[in-house]
């Protein structure tokens, strides 16, 4: 066997195997018991899987290795990932592929709406990769997806988890003009860690996106989320809460960062369920309408429950 052949076999075969073994060690040995999840399966899970794959759609559940996939798909829900499965940014925490994306699929909004109807969803969550290669960042696909869902599945509320669109207010306006019930944009971590966690993002820009969205549609709920376990200090988390409340954000999600592979940022520590409860209490004390805080919490965790309760309360207060 030539040296070149051995090198190719090593680069093709051993790296995936090492990554798989690393992830197995994370699951078996180092994760505390409150981070264990049940394996996927069941009739409803299989139905969701077939709908998503038959319509050639992506979900962040799969692409980002969400630990809640078995629970959410088992309950008949999924978070749709639009604009492809390749991101133009290289965040240190994210499993989604980074590179040069393919062309935009203009038929994708209709297929997402068809999946929402087939799954009988009352609340649909839509997110995307970041598409800095597009003039509008893909905002028109978000807008059309919202419109198609509302046309095909009347009464279904829509939550969009958007990128920052490079701070372009006109791109954001495209999305808000379709009146999603929830506008979600995650700040992800504390400002001090942005250079390593979100090197192509800006903390202040993310805050401005949330603030401008509220100004464009005061009836929409605004939402943001952070991960813990990346090296942040407790006081820094509280400062992020204060910043989000200063920008009138309604909903906050807080979850444990889980290293998706050995090539991603390491976990600095695991927060306990008791600490997550304290963070929940701190958030509620600061005036958030809803705080979802727990080890396995992700952006869309219990999203439908949040929106039904809070929209009913908002409508009552504005009537």
Tab-separated table of C-alpha atoms in Angstrom:
chain	number	residue	atom	x	y	z
A	1	UNK	CA	0.000	0.000	0.000
A	2	UNK	CA	1.416	3.397	-1.002
A	3	UNK	CA	2.023	6.188	1.483
A	4	UNK	CA	-0.538	8.309	-0.380
A	5	UNK	CA	-3.183	5.589	-0.070
A	6	UNK	CA	-2.487	5.182	3.648
A	7	UNK	CA	-2.825	8.944	4.141
A	8	UNK	CA	-6.137	9.010	2.313
A	9	UNK	CA	-7.483	6.053	4.269
A	10	UNK	CA	-6.414	7.738	7.514
A	11	UNK	CA	-7.995	11.069	6.643
A	12	UNK	CA	-11.223	9.491	5.384
A	13	UNK	CA	-11.697	6.736	7.908
A	14	UNK	CA	-10.130	7.522	11.245
A	15	UNK	CA	-11.358	11.094	11.841
A	16	UNK	CA	-15.092	10.238	11.708
A	17	UNK	CA	-14.437	7.220	13.896
A	18	UNK	CA	-12.548	9.326	16.445
A	19	UNK	CA	-15.347	11.885	16.425
A	20	UNK	CA	-17.955	9.166	16.971
A	21	UNK	CA	-16.001	7.675	19.849
A	22	UNK	CA	-15.534	11.109	21.358
A	23	UNK	CA	-19.275	11.779	21.234
A	24	UNK	CA	-19.972	8.383	22.781
A	25	UNK	CA	-17.606	9.205	25.638
A	26	UNK	CA	-19.388	12.512	26.160
A	27	UNK	CA	-22.719	10.714	26.333
A	28	UNK	CA	-21.632	7.777	28.493
A	29	UNK	CA	-19.060	9.164	30.865
A	30	UNK	CA	-18.812	12.873	31.326
A	31	UNK	CA	-22.364	14.122	31.062
A	32	UNK	CA	-24.253	14.294	34.354
A	33	UNK	CA	-27.440	12.237	34.729
A	34	UNK	CA	-29.800	15.176	34.137
A	35	UNK	CA	-28.484	15.470	30.554
A	36	UNK	CA	-29.402	11.973	29.463
A	37	UNK	CA	-32.028	11.738	26.742
A	38	UNK	CA	-34.123	8.855	25.534
A	39	UNK	CA	-33.392	7.330	22.110
A	40	UNK	CA	-35.656	8.308	19.196
A	41	UNK	CA	-38.500	6.088	18.109
A	42	UNK	CA	-42.236	5.539	18.049
A	43	UNK	CA	-45.030	5.955	15.536
A	44	UNK	CA	-45.312	9.753	15.782
A	45	UNK	CA	-41.546	10.183	15.542
A	46	UNK	CA	-41.476	8.078	12.393
A	47	UNK	CA	-44.371	10.038	10.860
A	48	UNK	CA	-42.552	13.349	11.393
A	49	UNK	CA	-39.331	11.898	9.988
A	50	UNK	CA	-41.088	10.723	6.836
A	51	UNK	CA	-42.893	14.047	6.289
A	52	UNK	CA	-39.664	16.023	6.641
A	53	UNK	CA	-37.639	13.738	4.386
A	54	UNK	CA	-40.345	13.168	1.768
A	55	UNK	CA	-40.682	16.944	1.292
A	56	UNK	CA	-36.885	17.316	1.118
A	57	UNK	CA	-36.710	19.671	4.079
A	58	UNK	CA	-34.038	20.314	6.671
A	59	UNK	CA	-34.600	20.634	10.409
A	60	UNK	CA	-32.332	22.245	12.957
A	61	UNK	CA	-33.234	19.273	15.143
A	62	UNK	CA	-31.036	17.062	12.947
A	63	UNK	CA	-28.458	19.512	11.614
A	64	UNK	CA	-27.577	20.961	15.040
A	65	UNK	CA	-27.899	17.608	16.870
A	66	UNK	CA	-30.566	18.956	19.239
A	67	UNK	CA	-30.885	16.745	22.338
A	68	UNK	CA	-34.656	17.280	22.343
A	69	UNK	CA	-35.219	15.704	18.925
A	70	UNK	CA	-36.675	12.446	20.343
A	71	UNK	CA	-39.122	14.356	22.562
A	72	UNK	CA	-40.199	16.945	19.978
A	73	UNK	CA	-40.548	14.570	17.041
A	74	UNK	CA	-42.238	12.113	19.360
A	75	UNK	CA	-44.851	14.804	20.064
A	76	UNK	CA	-45.275	15.574	16.362
A	77	UNK	CA	-43.292	18.830	16.172
A	78	UNK	CA	-40.069	19.933	14.472
A	79	UNK	CA	-38.116	23.148	13.894
A	80	UNK	CA	-37.669	23.723	10.173
A	81	UNK	CA	-34.314	24.916	8.834
A	82	UNK	CA	-34.703	26.944	5.645
A	83	UNK	CA	-32.230	28.382	3.121
A	84	UNK	CA	-30.242	25.152	2.914
A	85	UNK	CA	-28.026	23.331	5.374
A	86	UNK	CA	-24.731	25.196	4.831
A	87	UNK	CA	-24.003	28.348	6.843
A	88	UNK	CA	-21.730	31.217	5.804
A	89	UNK	CA	-20.614	31.767	9.393
A	90	UNK	CA	-18.413	29.603	11.606
A	91	UNK	CA	-19.682	29.846	15.179
A	92	UNK	CA	-17.612	27.821	17.607
A	93	UNK	CA	-20.586	26.036	19.168
A	94	UNK	CA	-22.671	25.020	16.164
A	95	UNK	CA	-22.780	21.644	14.383
A	96	UNK	CA	-24.362	23.041	11.193
A	97	UNK	CA	-21.987	22.842	8.232
A	98	UNK	CA	-19.967	25.950	7.279
A	99	UNK	CA	-19.022	26.786	3.708
A	100	UNK	CA	-20.390	28.137	0.452
A	101	UNK	CA	-24.157	27.525	0.285
A	102	UNK	CA	-25.990	26.421	-2.808
A	103	UNK	CA	-28.652	28.411	-4.658
A	104	UNK	CA	-31.821	29.464	-2.877
A	105	UNK	CA	-34.745	27.055	-3.283
A	106	UNK	CA	-37.661	29.363	-4.097
A	107	UNK	CA	-40.153	26.496	-3.687
A	108	UNK	CA	-39.069	25.743	-0.139
A	109	UNK	CA	-41.644	28.025	1.587
A	110	UNK	CA	-44.523	26.071	0.058
A	111	UNK	CA	-43.034	22.712	1.060
A	112	UNK	CA	-42.516	23.904	4.641
A	113	UNK	CA	-46.157	24.990	4.762
A	114	UNK	CA	-47.262	21.622	3.389
A	115	UNK	CA	-45.258	19.895	6.135
A	116	UNK	CA	-46.861	22.132	8.769
A	117	UNK	CA	-50.301	21.142	7.488
A	118	UNK	CA	-49.426	17.443	7.238
A	119	UNK	CA	-48.172	17.490	10.831
A	120	UNK	CA	-51.259	19.413	11.998
A	121	UNK	CA	-49.162	22.024	13.797
A	122	UNK	CA	-50.775	24.814	15.798
A	123	UNK	CA	-47.420	26.565	16.227
A	124	UNK	CA	-44.627	26.383	13.641
A	125	UNK	CA	-41.013	27.312	14.332
A	126	UNK	CA	-38.824	28.336	11.401
A	127	UNK	CA	-35.113	29.057	11.524
A	128	UNK	CA	-32.294	29.187	8.986
A	129	UNK	CA	-28.615	29.053	8.372
A	130	UNK	CA	-27.012	32.487	8.048
A	131	UNK	CA	-26.789	33.536	4.397
A	132	UNK	CA	-24.384	36.476	4.270
A	133	UNK	CA	-23.955	35.680	0.564
A	134	UNK	CA	-27.480	36.934	-0.227
A	135	UNK	CA	-28.342	40.647	-0.587
A	136	UNK	CA	-31.275	40.328	1.860
A	137	UNK	CA	-29.771	37.508	3.921
A	138	UNK	CA	-32.660	35.297	2.837
A	139	UNK	CA	-35.318	37.510	4.418
A	140	UNK	CA	-37.670	37.083	1.450
A	141	UNK	CA	-37.703	33.299	1.993
A	142	UNK	CA	-38.602	33.827	5.659
A	143	UNK	CA	-41.400	36.193	4.606
A	144	UNK	CA	-42.808	33.812	2.020
A	145	UNK	CA	-42.624	30.883	4.425
A	146	UNK	CA	-44.669	32.780	7.021
A	147	UNK	CA	-47.213	33.787	4.358
A	148	UNK	CA	-47.550	30.233	2.997
A	149	UNK	CA	-48.057	28.726	6.456
A	150	UNK	CA	-50.767	31.233	7.277
A	151	UNK	CA	-52.439	30.558	3.915
A	152	UNK	CA	-52.301	26.757	4.033
A	153	UNK	CA	-52.719	26.209	7.775
A	154	UNK	CA	-55.016	29.026	9.015
A	155	UNK	CA	-54.834	29.610	12.747
A	156	UNK	CA	-51.294	28.269	13.055
A	157	UNK	CA	-49.028	30.734	14.839
A	158	UNK	CA	-45.527	31.221	13.459
A	159	UNK	CA	-42.254	31.764	15.287
A	160	UNK	CA	-39.166	32.728	13.312
A	161	UNK	CA	-35.653	32.388	14.703
A	162	UNK	CA	-33.737	34.719	12.416
A	163	UNK	CA	-30.081	35.591	11.797
A	164	UNK	CA	-29.058	39.234	12.195
A	165	UNK	CA	-29.287	40.040	8.435
A	166	UNK	CA	-26.111	42.097	9.023
A	167	UNK	CA	-28.322	44.615	10.790
A	168	UNK	CA	-30.243	45.524	7.594
A	169	UNK	CA	-33.580	47.033	8.704
A	170	UNK	CA	-35.187	46.535	5.290
A	171	UNK	CA	-34.494	42.801	5.422
A	172	UNK	CA	-36.003	42.687	8.895
A	173	UNK	CA	-39.018	44.653	7.682
A	174	UNK	CA	-39.702	42.008	5.011
A	175	UNK	CA	-40.087	39.463	7.796
A	176	UNK	CA	-42.063	41.642	10.200
A	177	UNK	CA	-44.502	42.750	7.487
A	178	UNK	CA	-45.775	39.151	7.421
A	179	UNK	CA	-46.574	39.420	11.152
A	180	UNK	CA	-44.972	36.381	12.764
A	181	UNK	CA	-46.368	35.944	16.238
A	182	UNK	CA	-42.851	35.514	17.672
A	183	UNK	CA	-39.609	37.089	16.462
A	184	UNK	CA	-36.679	35.196	17.954
A	185	UNK	CA	-33.025	36.151	17.624
A	186	UNK	CA	-30.477	34.593	19.951
A	187	UNK	CA	-27.617	36.532	21.507
A	188	UNK	CA	-26.192	33.067	22.390
A	189	UNK	CA	-23.549	34.119	24.940
A	190	UNK	CA	-22.084	37.006	26.921
A	191	UNK	CA	-20.316	39.881	25.100
A	192	UNK	CA	-16.842	38.950	26.373
A	193	UNK	CA	-16.979	35.578	24.594
A	194	UNK	CA	-18.232	36.767	21.209
A	195	UNK	CA	-14.805	36.694	19.564
A	196	UNK	CA	-14.510	32.935	20.101
A	197	UNK	CA	-18.171	31.878	20.204
A	198	UNK	CA	-19.676	34.125	17.481
A	199	UNK	CA	-16.694	35.650	15.634
A	200	UNK	CA	-18.763	37.064	12.744
A	201	UNK	CA	-21.547	38.483	14.919
A	202	UNK	CA	-21.876	41.583	17.075
A	203	UNK	CA	-23.619	41.646	20.432
A	204	UNK	CA	-24.942	45.194	20.047
A	205	UNK	CA	-26.230	44.430	16.563
A	206	UNK	CA	-28.206	41.476	17.894
A	207	UNK	CA	-29.778	43.675	20.567
A	208	UNK	CA	-30.715	46.225	17.911
A	209	UNK	CA	-32.403	43.551	15.772
A	210	UNK	CA	-34.648	42.661	18.703
A	211	UNK	CA	-35.412	46.290	19.490
A	212	UNK	CA	-36.233	47.254	15.897
A	213	UNK	CA	-38.448	44.189	15.451
A	214	UNK	CA	-40.519	45.283	18.437
A	215	UNK	CA	-40.858	48.789	16.982
A	216	UNK	CA	-41.970	47.389	13.608
A	217	UNK	CA	-44.703	45.210	15.112
A	218	UNK	CA	-45.581	45.955	18.756
A	219	UNK	CA	-48.009	43.012	18.861
A	220	UNK	CA	-45.311	40.447	18.132
A	221	UNK	CA	-43.529	38.756	20.994
A	222	UNK	CA	-39.753	39.067	20.971
A	223	UNK	CA	-37.527	36.301	22.210
A	224	UNK	CA	-33.851	35.537	22.692
A	225	UNK	CA	-31.681	32.785	24.126
A	226	UNK	CA	-28.288	32.113	25.623
A	227	UNK	CA	-26.161	29.038	26.305
A	228	UNK	CA	-24.228	28.526	29.517
A	229	UNK	CA	-21.131	26.432	30.035
A	230	UNK	CA	-18.816	28.290	27.648
A	231	UNK	CA	-16.774	30.091	30.301
A	232	UNK	CA	-19.114	32.928	31.233
A	233	UNK	CA	-19.400	34.287	34.776
A	234	UNK	CA	-22.687	34.348	36.684
A	235	UNK	CA	-22.769	38.150	36.812
A	236	UNK	CA	-22.248	38.279	33.046
A	237	UNK	CA	-25.373	36.186	32.516
A	238	UNK	CA	-27.355	38.597	34.672
A	239	UNK	CA	-25.986	41.535	32.684
A	240	UNK	CA	-27.199	39.922	29.449
A	241	UNK	CA	-30.636	39.551	31.045
A	242	UNK	CA	-30.595	43.258	31.915
A	243	UNK	CA	-29.578	44.190	28.360
A	244	UNK	CA	-32.373	42.092	26.854
A	245	UNK	CA	-34.955	43.637	29.161
A	246	UNK	CA	-33.691	47.125	28.279
A	247	UNK	CA	-34.507	46.206	24.673
A	248	UNK	CA	-37.980	45.004	25.722
A	249	UNK	CA	-37.485	41.295	25.010
A	250	UNK	CA	-40.418	39.197	26.262
A	251	UNK	CA	-39.131	35.603	26.335
A	252	UNK	CA	-35.755	34.211	27.373
A	253	UNK	CA	-34.411	30.682	26.925
A	254	UNK	CA	-31.347	29.396	28.797
A	255	UNK	CA	-29.772	26.008	28.168
A	256	UNK	CA	-26.581	24.048	28.697
A	257	UNK	CA	-23.999	24.170	25.913
A	258	UNK	CA	-23.134	20.667	24.730
A	259	UNK	CA	-20.011	20.215	22.624
A	260	UNK	CA	-21.200	18.609	19.351
A	261	UNK	CA	-17.742	17.284	18.431
A	262	UNK	CA	-14.133	17.533	19.493
A	263	UNK	CA	-13.645	20.218	16.853
A	264	UNK	CA	-16.017	22.609	18.636
A	265	UNK	CA	-15.531	24.753	21.719
A	266	UNK	CA	-15.025	22.756	24.926
A	267	UNK	CA	-17.510	22.768	27.782
A	268	UNK	CA	-16.218	24.843	30.679
A	269	UNK	CA	-18.631	23.259	33.154
A	270	UNK	CA	-22.095	21.782	33.583
A	271	UNK	CA	-24.707	23.865	35.357
A	272	UNK	CA	-26.950	22.015	37.787
A	273	UNK	CA	-30.755	21.980	37.615
A	274	UNK	CA	-30.733	24.097	40.782
A	275	UNK	CA	-28.623	26.745	39.050
A	276	UNK	CA	-30.979	26.765	36.077
A	277	UNK	CA	-33.859	27.328	38.486
A	278	UNK	CA	-32.002	30.288	39.979
A	279	UNK	CA	-31.466	31.726	36.502
A	280	UNK	CA	-35.178	31.283	35.807
A	281	UNK	CA	-36.019	33.184	38.971
A	282	UNK	CA	-33.538	35.957	38.146
A	283	UNK	CA	-35.091	36.355	34.721
A	284	UNK	CA	-38.652	36.502	36.002
A	285	UNK	CA	-37.575	39.019	38.647
A	286	UNK	CA	-36.286	41.254	35.839
A	287	UNK	CA	-39.628	41.287	34.081
A	288	UNK	CA	-39.460	38.693	31.302
A	289	UNK	CA	-42.927	37.381	30.519
A	290	UNK	CA	-41.548	33.836	30.214
A	291	UNK	CA	-38.208	32.237	31.072
A	292	UNK	CA	-37.485	28.693	29.923
A	293	UNK	CA	-34.356	27.622	31.801
A	294	UNK	CA	-32.985	24.094	32.034
A	295	UNK	CA	-30.125	21.826	30.984
A	296	UNK	CA	-31.776	20.658	27.755
A	297	UNK	CA	-33.613	23.871	26.895
A	298	UNK	CA	-33.175	25.089	23.325
A	299	UNK	CA	-34.783	27.972	21.433
A	300	UNK	CA	-37.946	26.132	20.415
A	301	UNK	CA	-38.389	24.179	23.657
A	302	UNK	CA	-42.069	24.435	24.727
A	303	UNK	CA	-42.464	27.218	22.143
A	304	UNK	CA	-46.129	26.501	21.447
A	305	UNK	CA	-47.028	26.608	25.129
A	306	UNK	CA	-45.240	29.938	25.498
A	307	UNK	CA	-46.938	31.647	22.594
A	308	UNK	CA	-50.481	30.502	23.334
A	309	UNK	CA	-50.380	31.818	26.884
A	310	UNK	CA	-48.540	35.059	26.192
A	311	UNK	CA	-50.474	36.047	23.075
A	312	UNK	CA	-53.745	35.580	24.917
A	313	UNK	CA	-52.471	37.818	27.710
A	314	UNK	CA	-51.182	40.442	25.238
A	315	UNK	CA	-54.428	40.556	23.295
A	316	UNK	CA	-56.340	41.025	26.535
A	317	UNK	CA	-54.084	43.906	27.587
A	318	UNK	CA	-54.284	45.659	24.192
A	319	UNK	CA	-58.045	45.289	23.751
